[in-house]
Amino acid sequence: MAQRPAPGLPADPDPVPQGSPASERSEVRAAIRAFLLTGLAVLLVTAVPATWWLRAVAEEYATEHVLRTTQRLADHAVAPLITGDLLDGEVSAVAEVDARLRPWLEEGSIRRIKIWDREGTVVYSDEHELIGRRFTPSPGGAVLTAPGEAVVTFERQRGTENAHEEAAGPLVEVYAGFTTAAGEPMVFEVYYDDAVVRTEQRSVLLSMSPAILLTMAALQLAQLVPAVRLARRLQAHRHARARLLEHAVRAAELERARVARDLHDDVIQDLAGLSYALEAQEAGAGAGHRAALGRACTVLQGSLRSLRGITTDLYAPDVLDLGLPEAVERLADPLVRSGVEVRVRLDPDVPLSSDQQAMFLKVAREALTNIAKHARASTVDLRLARANGAAVLTVDDDGEGFDAALGPPEGHLGLRIMQDIADAAGASLAVRSRPGGGTSVVAALPLRPAAGTARP
């Protein structure tokens, strides 16, 4: 026999009715939130390469600024200082150049100054011990930098000519070619602290970033309005489809009730009257006709039982009058009477409205009807419980099953009807089956907080 439901765990808050204004607002908010999160993810993904690109552009701009500054210093400040006395190593000439260049060094951004001739000899350096020394091979900048041209490198300084700069870490090294008043080509070499370029780079980066970020944010906001409209339009289409399915299910229910009523009031009553008439005729008939009348009565009574069973299948118990547990037990009674063991376990604390209880009852009816007609099962488990924030109805049988990958066998409409019932209520339906392995039907309805709904 079907078992009565056992007490369950404390209930969740009651669900929000599907299609209610609160549910619609929640769905639109969820769509907007998903859009914004997606946009933020895209923004973050694109921001990384964009940031590296901006850094490269800012570094290039800062480097160009240092090159132009160094070239102007070489052409307008250093070139007039290159005299014959300086080239001859006169102490007074070196002291004069020291005095003219000392403010640059004291300012702190310039770490070292060297002036080279084309053969790689240091004509002047603020580190006097380097003056007059020739380095072979000569520094690349001193050889390759033509007058009016400048090159820059970012690196740690190594080599005999950079013994005084090795401990300073990465430096910005600039070679600027220039021509002295006497027309002799020279190379002006300056070592800048890399903070000079990095500060300029940050300044450029910070000046460009707001415009780019504001543009991307404006684009995101501009896309938000059509996204909201699209979400609402899709929601309206979904609700319209759900309403159509609900109307179709209700129309099918009304038609089933009408057919059941017509069978009960007309066909079954007429056949019952005919059965009584045959029994009366059988009692007064001769021996030759009595056997034939008896067989006719037997066939007629079997047909009446079948029609009453069909009427019961067509016209399900009223969940409002009986409650979900009693209504499910009545649906299971025909299987129980046919010898199938049916175990019913319904958690009474699953919060369901009357419409939602009716939906689960309809799914259970179709599942049990399919089992009775096709499964040839010996046991059936029907459970209603709460799982992962949803009310879940599970109907398992150990019958013949079918290949779920190929869909239900031809002519079996029960699964399609169950799918339509679930769709109309906003529930999901999953059917798992394999030949010889039975069938499992799972209907899940999400539960959301609300108040004032009925309980099973």
Coordinates of C-alpha atoms in Angstrom, one line a residue:
M1 CA 0.0 0.0 0.0
A2 CA 1.0 3.6 -0.4
Q3 CA 2.7 5.0 2.6
R4 CA 1.7 8.1 4.5
P5 CA 4.3 10.9 4.3
A6 CA 6.6 11.3 7.3
P7 CA 7.3 14.5 9.1
G8 CA 10.1 16.5 7.4
L9 CA 12.6 19.2 8.2
P10 CA 11.6 22.9 8.9
A11 CA 10.3 24.6 5.8
D12 CA 11.9 27.2 3.7
P13 CA 10.2 30.6 3.2
D14 CA 7.3 30.3 0.8
P15 CA 8.0 30.7 -2.9
V16 CA 7.3 33.7 -5.1
P17 CA 4.5 32.8 -7.5
Q18 CA 5.7 32.5 -11.1
G19 CA 4.8 35.5 -13.2
S20 CA 4.2 37.8 -10.2
P21 CA 5.5 41.4 -10.4
A22 CA 8.2 40.5 -7.8
S23 CA 9.3 37.5 -9.8
E24 CA 9.4 39.6 -13.0
R25 CA 11.5 42.4 -11.3
S26 CA 13.8 39.7 -9.9
E27 CA 14.3 38.2 -13.3
V28 CA 15.0 41.6 -14.9
R29 CA 17.5 42.5 -12.1
A30 CA 19.2 39.1 -12.6
A31 CA 19.5 39.8 -16.4
I32 CA 20.9 43.3 -15.7
R33 CA 23.3 41.9 -13.1
A34 CA 24.5 39.2 -15.5
F35 CA 25.0 41.8 -18.2
L36 CA 27.0 44.2 -16.0
L37 CA 29.1 41.3 -14.6
T38 CA 29.8 40.2 -18.1
G39 CA 30.7 43.7 -19.2
L40 CA 33.0 44.1 -16.2
A41 CA 34.7 40.8 -17.0
V42 CA 35.2 41.9 -20.6
L43 CA 36.4 45.3 -19.3
L44 CA 39.0 43.6 -17.1
V45 CA 40.1 41.3 -19.8
T46 CA 40.5 44.1 -22.3
A47 CA 42.0 46.4 -19.7
V48 CA 45.1 44.3 -19.2
P49 CA 46.4 44.5 -22.9
A50 CA 45.1 48.1 -23.1
T51 CA 47.2 49.0 -20.0
W52 CA 50.3 47.4 -21.4
W53 CA 49.7 49.3 -24.7
L54 CA 49.2 52.5 -22.8
R55 CA 52.4 51.9 -20.8
A56 CA 54.3 51.3 -24.0
V57 CA 52.9 54.5 -25.6
A58 CA 53.7 56.5 -22.4
E59 CA 57.2 55.1 -22.3
E60 CA 57.8 55.9 -25.9
Y61 CA 56.5 59.4 -25.3
A62 CA 58.7 59.9 -22.2
T63 CA 61.7 58.5 -24.0
E64 CA 61.2 60.9 -26.9
H65 CA 60.9 63.8 -24.4
V66 CA 64.3 62.8 -22.8
L67 CA 65.9 62.4 -26.3
R68 CA 64.7 65.9 -27.4
T69 CA 65.8 67.4 -24.1
T70 CA 69.3 65.8 -24.3
Q71 CA 69.7 66.8 -27.9
R72 CA 68.8 70.5 -27.1
L73 CA 71.3 70.4 -24.2
A74 CA 74.0 69.0 -26.5
D75 CA 73.4 71.5 -29.3
H76 CA 72.8 74.7 -27.3
A77 CA 74.5 74.2 -23.9
V78 CA 77.4 71.8 -24.4
A79 CA 78.6 72.6 -27.9
P80 CA 79.7 76.2 -27.0
L81 CA 81.8 74.7 -24.1
I82 CA 84.0 72.6 -26.4
T83 CA 87.1 74.6 -26.9
G84 CA 90.6 73.8 -27.9
D85 CA 91.7 74.1 -24.3
L86 CA 89.2 71.5 -23.2
L87 CA 90.3 69.2 -25.9
D88 CA 93.9 69.7 -24.8
G89 CA 92.9 68.8 -21.2
E90 CA 93.5 72.2 -19.7
V91 CA 92.4 72.2 -16.0
S92 CA 90.9 75.6 -16.2
A93 CA 88.8 74.6 -19.2
V94 CA 87.6 71.5 -17.3
A95 CA 86.8 73.6 -14.3
E96 CA 84.7 76.0 -16.4
V97 CA 82.7 73.1 -17.8
D98 CA 82.3 71.7 -14.3
A99 CA 80.8 75.0 -13.2
R100 CA 78.4 75.2 -16.2
L101 CA 77.2 71.6 -15.8
R102 CA 77.1 71.3 -12.0
P103 CA 73.5 72.6 -11.6
W104 CA 72.3 69.7 -13.8
L105 CA 74.1 67.2 -11.6
E106 CA 73.0 68.8 -8.4
E107 CA 69.3 68.8 -9.5
G108 CA 69.6 64.9 -9.1
S109 CA 68.0 63.6 -12.2
I110 CA 71.3 63.4 -14.1
R111 CA 73.8 60.8 -12.6
R112 CA 76.8 61.2 -15.0
I113 CA 77.9 63.3 -18.0
K114 CA 80.5 62.3 -20.6
I115 CA 81.6 63.9 -23.8
W116 CA 83.3 61.7 -26.4
D117 CA 85.1 62.3 -29.6
R118 CA 84.6 60.0 -32.6
E119 CA 87.6 57.8 -31.7
G120 CA 86.1 56.8 -28.3
T121 CA 88.2 59.2 -26.1
V122 CA 86.5 60.9 -23.2
V123 CA 86.9 64.6 -23.7
Y124 CA 85.0 65.5 -20.6
S125 CA 83.4 63.7 -17.6
D126 CA 82.2 65.0 -14.3
E127 CA 84.2 62.0 -13.0
H128 CA 87.6 63.6 -13.9
E129 CA 89.7 60.4 -13.8
L130 CA 87.9 59.3 -17.0
I131 CA 89.0 62.4 -19.0
G132 CA 91.5 61.6 -21.7
R133 CA 91.0 57.9 -21.5
R134 CA 90.1 55.9 -24.7
F135 CA 88.0 52.8 -24.5
T136 CA 88.5 50.1 -27.1
P137 CA 86.2 49.0 -28.4
S138 CA 84.6 52.5 -28.1
P139 CA 81.0 52.7 -26.8
G140 CA 78.5 52.0 -29.5
G141 CA 76.7 55.4 -29.1
A142 CA 80.0 57.3 -29.4
V143 CA 80.7 55.7 -32.7
L144 CA 77.2 55.4 -34.3
T145 CA 75.5 58.6 -33.1
A146 CA 75.7 61.2 -35.9
P147 CA 75.3 65.0 -35.2
G148 CA 71.6 65.8 -34.6
E149 CA 70.8 62.2 -33.7
A150 CA 70.1 60.7 -30.3
V151 CA 69.7 57.1 -29.0
V152 CA 68.5 55.8 -25.7
T153 CA 68.9 52.6 -23.7
F154 CA 67.5 51.3 -20.4
E155 CA 69.9 49.0 -18.7
R156 CA 72.4 48.4 -15.9
Q157 CA 75.7 49.9 -16.8
R158 CA 78.7 47.6 -17.1
G159 CA 82.1 47.8 -18.6
T160 CA 85.3 49.6 -17.8
E161 CA 83.9 53.0 -18.9
N162 CA 80.9 52.5 -16.5
A163 CA 82.7 51.4 -13.4
H164 CA 81.3 54.4 -11.5
E165 CA 77.7 53.6 -12.6
E166 CA 77.5 49.9 -11.9
A167 CA 76.1 50.3 -8.4
A168 CA 73.4 52.8 -9.5
G169 CA 71.0 50.1 -10.9
P170 CA 69.2 50.6 -14.2
L171 CA 69.8 54.0 -15.7
V172 CA 68.6 55.8 -18.8
E173 CA 71.6 56.2 -21.1
V174 CA 71.3 58.8 -23.8
Y175 CA 73.8 59.5 -26.6
A176 CA 73.3 62.8 -28.5
G177 CA 75.5 63.6 -31.5
F178 CA 76.4 67.3 -32.0
T179 CA 79.0 69.5 -33.7
T180 CA 81.4 71.9 -32.0
A181 CA 81.8 75.5 -33.0
A182 CA 85.0 74.3 -34.9
G183 CA 82.9 71.8 -36.8
E184 CA 84.2 68.7 -35.1
P185 CA 81.6 65.9 -34.4
M186 CA 81.2 64.9 -30.8
V187 CA 78.9 62.7 -28.7
F188 CA 77.2 64.0 -25.5
E189 CA 76.4 61.1 -23.2
V190 CA 74.1 61.5 -20.2
Y191 CA 73.0 59.0 -17.6
Y192 CA 69.6 59.8 -16.1
D193 CA 67.9 58.2 -13.1
D194 CA 65.2 56.0 -14.6
A195 CA 62.7 57.8 -12.3
V196 CA 62.9 60.6 -14.9
V197 CA 61.3 58.4 -17.6
R198 CA 59.1 56.5 -15.2
T199 CA 57.6 59.7 -13.7
E200 CA 56.9 61.1 -17.2
Q201 CA 55.5 57.7 -18.2
R202 CA 53.1 57.7 -15.2
S203 CA 52.1 61.2 -15.9
V204 CA 51.2 60.4 -19.5
L205 CA 49.5 57.2 -18.5
L206 CA 47.4 58.9 -15.9
S207 CA 46.4 61.6 -18.3
M208 CA 45.3 59.1 -20.9
S209 CA 43.6 56.5 -18.7
P210 CA 40.6 58.6 -17.6
A211 CA 39.5 59.3 -21.1
I212 CA 39.8 55.7 -22.1
L213 CA 38.1 54.4 -19.0
L214 CA 35.3 56.9 -19.3
T215 CA 34.8 56.0 -23.0
M216 CA 34.6 52.3 -22.1
A217 CA 32.2 53.1 -19.2
A218 CA 30.0 55.2 -21.5
L219 CA 29.9 52.4 -24.0
Q220 CA 28.9 50.0 -21.2
L221 CA 26.1 52.3 -20.1
A222 CA 25.0 52.9 -23.6
Q223 CA 24.7 49.1 -24.1
L224 CA 22.8 48.8 -20.8
V225 CA 19.6 50.4 -22.0
P226 CA 19.1 48.1 -25.0
A227 CA 20.2 45.2 -22.9
V228 CA 17.5 46.0 -20.3
R229 CA 14.9 46.3 -23.1
L230 CA 16.0 43.0 -24.6
A231 CA 15.8 41.3 -21.2
R232 CA 12.3 42.6 -20.7
R233 CA 11.3 41.6 -24.2
L234 CA 12.6 38.1 -23.7
Q235 CA 10.9 37.9 -20.4
A236 CA 7.6 39.0 -21.9
H237 CA 8.0 36.3 -24.6
R238 CA 8.8 33.7 -22.0
H239 CA 5.8 34.7 -19.9
A240 CA 3.6 34.7 -23.0
R241 CA 4.8 31.2 -23.8
A242 CA 4.3 30.1 -20.2
R243 CA 0.7 31.5 -20.3
L244 CA 0.0 29.7 -23.6
L245 CA 1.3 26.4 -22.1
E246 CA -0.8 27.0 -19.0
H247 CA -3.9 27.6 -21.1
A248 CA -3.2 24.5 -23.1
V249 CA -2.7 22.4 -20.0
R250 CA -5.9 23.8 -18.5
A251 CA -7.8 23.2 -21.7
A252 CA -6.5 19.7 -21.8
E253 CA -7.6 19.2 -18.1
L254 CA -11.1 20.6 -18.9
E255 CA -11.4 18.3 -22.0
R256 CA -10.2 15.3 -19.9
A257 CA -12.8 16.2 -17.2
R258 CA -15.5 16.5 -19.9
V259 CA -14.7 13.2 -21.5
A260 CA -14.6 11.5 -18.0
R261 CA -18.0 13.1 -17.1
D262 CA -19.5 12.0 -20.4
L263 CA -18.2 8.4 -20.0
H264 CA -19.5 8.3 -16.4
D265 CA -22.8 9.9 -17.0
D266 CA -23.7 8.3 -20.3
V267 CA -21.6 5.4 -21.6
I268 CA -20.9 3.7 -18.2
Q269 CA -24.4 4.2 -16.9
D270 CA -25.9 2.7 -20.2
L271 CA -23.5 -0.2 -20.0
A272 CA -24.3 -0.8 -16.4
G273 CA -28.0 -0.9 -17.2
L274 CA -27.3 -3.3 -20.0
S275 CA -25.3 -5.5 -17.7
Y276 CA -28.2 -5.6 -15.2
A277 CA -30.6 -6.5 -18.1
L278 CA -28.3 -9.3 -19.3
E279 CA -28.1 -10.7 -15.8
A280 CA -32.0 -10.7 -15.6
Q281 CA -32.2 -12.4 -19.0
E282 CA -29.6 -14.9 -18.0
A283 CA -31.6 -15.9 -14.9
G284 CA -34.7 -16.7 -17.0
A285 CA -33.0 -18.0 -20.1
G286 CA -32.8 -21.6 -21.1
A287 CA -29.7 -23.7 -20.7
G288 CA -28.7 -23.1 -24.3
H289 CA -28.7 -19.3 -24.0
R290 CA -27.5 -19.0 -20.4
A291 CA -23.9 -19.8 -21.1
A292 CA -23.8 -17.2 -24.0
L293 CA -25.4 -14.6 -21.8
G294 CA -23.0 -15.3 -19.0
R295 CA -20.0 -14.8 -21.2
A296 CA -21.6 -11.5 -22.5
C297 CA -22.1 -10.3 -18.9
T298 CA -18.4 -11.2 -18.1
V299 CA -17.1 -9.3 -21.1
L300 CA -19.4 -6.3 -20.4
Q301 CA -18.4 -6.1 -16.7
G302 CA -14.7 -6.2 -17.7
S303 CA -15.3 -3.4 -20.1
L304 CA -17.1 -1.4 -17.4
R305 CA -14.1 -1.9 -15.1
S306 CA -11.8 -0.7 -17.8
L307 CA -13.9 2.4 -18.5
R308 CA -14.1 3.3 -14.8
G309 CA -10.3 3.0 -14.7
I310 CA -10.0 5.3 -17.7
T311 CA -12.4 7.7 -16.1
T312 CA -10.2 7.7 -12.9
D313 CA -7.1 8.4 -15.0
L314 CA -8.7 11.2 -16.9
Y315 CA -10.2 12.9 -13.9
A316 CA -7.6 13.3 -11.2
P317 CA -8.4 13.9 -7.5
D318 CA -8.9 17.5 -6.5
V319 CA -5.8 18.6 -4.6
L320 CA -7.6 21.5 -3.0
D321 CA -10.2 19.2 -1.4
L322 CA -8.0 16.3 -0.5
G323 CA -4.5 17.8 0.0
L324 CA -1.5 16.6 -2.0
P325 CA -0.7 13.5 0.1
E326 CA -4.2 12.0 -0.1
A327 CA -4.5 13.0 -3.8
V328 CA -1.3 11.2 -4.7
E329 CA -2.4 8.1 -2.7
R330 CA -5.6 8.0 -4.7
L331 CA -3.6 8.1 -8.0
A332 CA -1.4 5.3 -6.7
D333 CA -4.4 3.1 -5.7
P334 CA -4.9 1.5 -9.1
L335 CA -1.2 0.4 -9.2
V336 CA -1.4 -0.9 -5.7
R337 CA -4.6 -2.9 -6.5
S338 CA -2.8 -4.4 -9.5
G339 CA 0.0 -5.8 -7.2
V340 CA 2.6 -3.0 -7.7
E341 CA 4.4 -1.9 -4.5
V342 CA 4.1 1.9 -4.4
R343 CA 6.1 3.9 -1.8
V344 CA 5.0 7.5 -1.4
R345 CA 7.2 9.9 0.6
L346 CA 6.2 13.5 0.7
D347 CA 7.9 16.1 2.9
P348 CA 5.0 18.1 4.4
D349 CA 7.3 21.0 5.0
V350 CA 8.1 21.7 1.4
P351 CA 6.4 25.2 0.8
L352 CA 4.1 25.0 -2.2
S353 CA 1.2 27.1 -3.4
S354 CA -2.0 25.3 -4.5
D355 CA -1.1 25.8 -8.1
Q356 CA 2.3 24.3 -7.6
Q357 CA 0.8 21.3 -5.7
A358 CA -1.6 20.8 -8.6
M359 CA 1.4 20.9 -11.0
F360 CA 3.2 18.2 -9.1
L361 CA 0.0 16.2 -8.9
K362 CA -0.4 16.3 -12.7
V363 CA 3.1 15.2 -13.3
A364 CA 2.7 12.4 -10.8
R365 CA -0.5 11.3 -12.5
E366 CA 1.1 11.2 -16.0
A367 CA 4.1 9.3 -14.6
L368 CA 2.0 6.7 -12.8
T369 CA -0.3 6.3 -15.8
N370 CA 2.8 5.7 -18.0
I371 CA 4.0 3.1 -15.5
A372 CA 0.6 1.4 -15.4
K373 CA 0.4 1.2 -19.2
H374 CA 3.9 0.5 -20.3
A375 CA 6.5 -0.1 -17.6
R376 CA 5.5 -3.6 -16.2
A377 CA 7.1 -2.5 -13.0
S378 CA 7.0 -4.3 -9.6
T379 CA 7.9 -1.3 -7.4
V380 CA 7.5 2.4 -7.7
D381 CA 9.1 5.2 -5.5
L382 CA 7.4 8.6 -5.5
R383 CA 9.2 11.3 -3.4
L384 CA 8.7 15.0 -2.9
A385 CA 11.5 16.8 -1.1
R386 CA 13.6 20.0 -1.0
A387 CA 17.0 20.1 -2.7
N388 CA 19.3 23.0 -3.7
G389 CA 16.6 25.6 -3.2
A390 CA 14.0 23.7 -5.2
A391 CA 11.0 21.5 -4.6
V392 CA 11.8 18.2 -6.4
L393 CA 9.3 15.4 -7.3
T394 CA 11.0 12.1 -8.2
V395 CA 9.1 9.1 -9.6
D396 CA 11.3 5.9 -10.0
D397 CA 10.2 2.5 -11.3
D398 CA 12.0 -0.8 -11.9
G399 CA 10.1 -1.5 -15.2
E400 CA 11.2 -2.2 -18.7
G401 CA 12.4 1.3 -19.5
F402 CA 13.4 2.6 -22.9
D403 CA 16.3 4.3 -24.7
A404 CA 16.0 7.9 -23.5
A405 CA 18.4 9.0 -26.3
L406 CA 15.8 8.0 -28.9
G407 CA 13.0 9.7 -27.0
P408 CA 9.7 8.0 -25.9
P409 CA 8.3 5.2 -27.9
E410 CA 5.9 6.2 -30.7
G411 CA 2.4 7.0 -29.5
H412 CA 3.4 7.6 -25.9
L413 CA 2.3 11.2 -25.2
G414 CA 2.7 11.1 -21.4
L415 CA 6.3 12.5 -21.4
R416 CA 5.3 15.3 -23.7
I417 CA 2.3 16.1 -21.5
M418 CA 4.6 16.2 -18.4
Q419 CA 7.0 18.5 -20.2
D420 CA 4.2 20.9 -21.1
I421 CA 2.9 20.9 -17.5
A422 CA 6.4 21.6 -16.1
D423 CA 7.1 24.4 -18.6
A424 CA 3.8 26.1 -17.9
A425 CA 4.7 26.2 -14.2
G426 CA 8.3 27.3 -14.7
A427 CA 9.7 24.0 -13.6
S428 CA 12.3 21.7 -15.2
L429 CA 11.7 18.1 -16.1
A430 CA 14.3 15.4 -16.6
V431 CA 13.6 11.8 -17.7
R432 CA 16.3 9.1 -17.3
S433 CA 15.7 5.6 -18.6
R434 CA 17.5 2.7 -20.3
P435 CA 16.1 -0.6 -21.6
G436 CA 15.7 -3.0 -18.7
G437 CA 16.8 -0.4 -16.2
G438 CA 13.6 1.3 -15.3
T439 CA 12.7 5.0 -15.6
S440 CA 13.2 8.0 -13.4
V441 CA 11.2 11.2 -13.8
V442 CA 12.4 14.3 -11.9
A443 CA 10.5 17.6 -11.8
A444 CA 12.1 20.5 -10.0
L445 CA 10.5 23.8 -9.2
P446 CA 12.7 26.7 -7.8
L447 CA 11.6 28.1 -4.5
R448 CA 12.0 31.8 -3.7
P449 CA 11.2 33.7 -0.5
A450 CA 7.7 35.2 -0.2
A451 CA 4.7 34.8 2.1
G452 CA 1.2 33.6 2.3
T453 CA 1.1 30.4 0.3
A454 CA -0.5 27.1 1.1
R455 CA 1.3 24.0 2.3
P456 CA 0.7 20.4 1.4

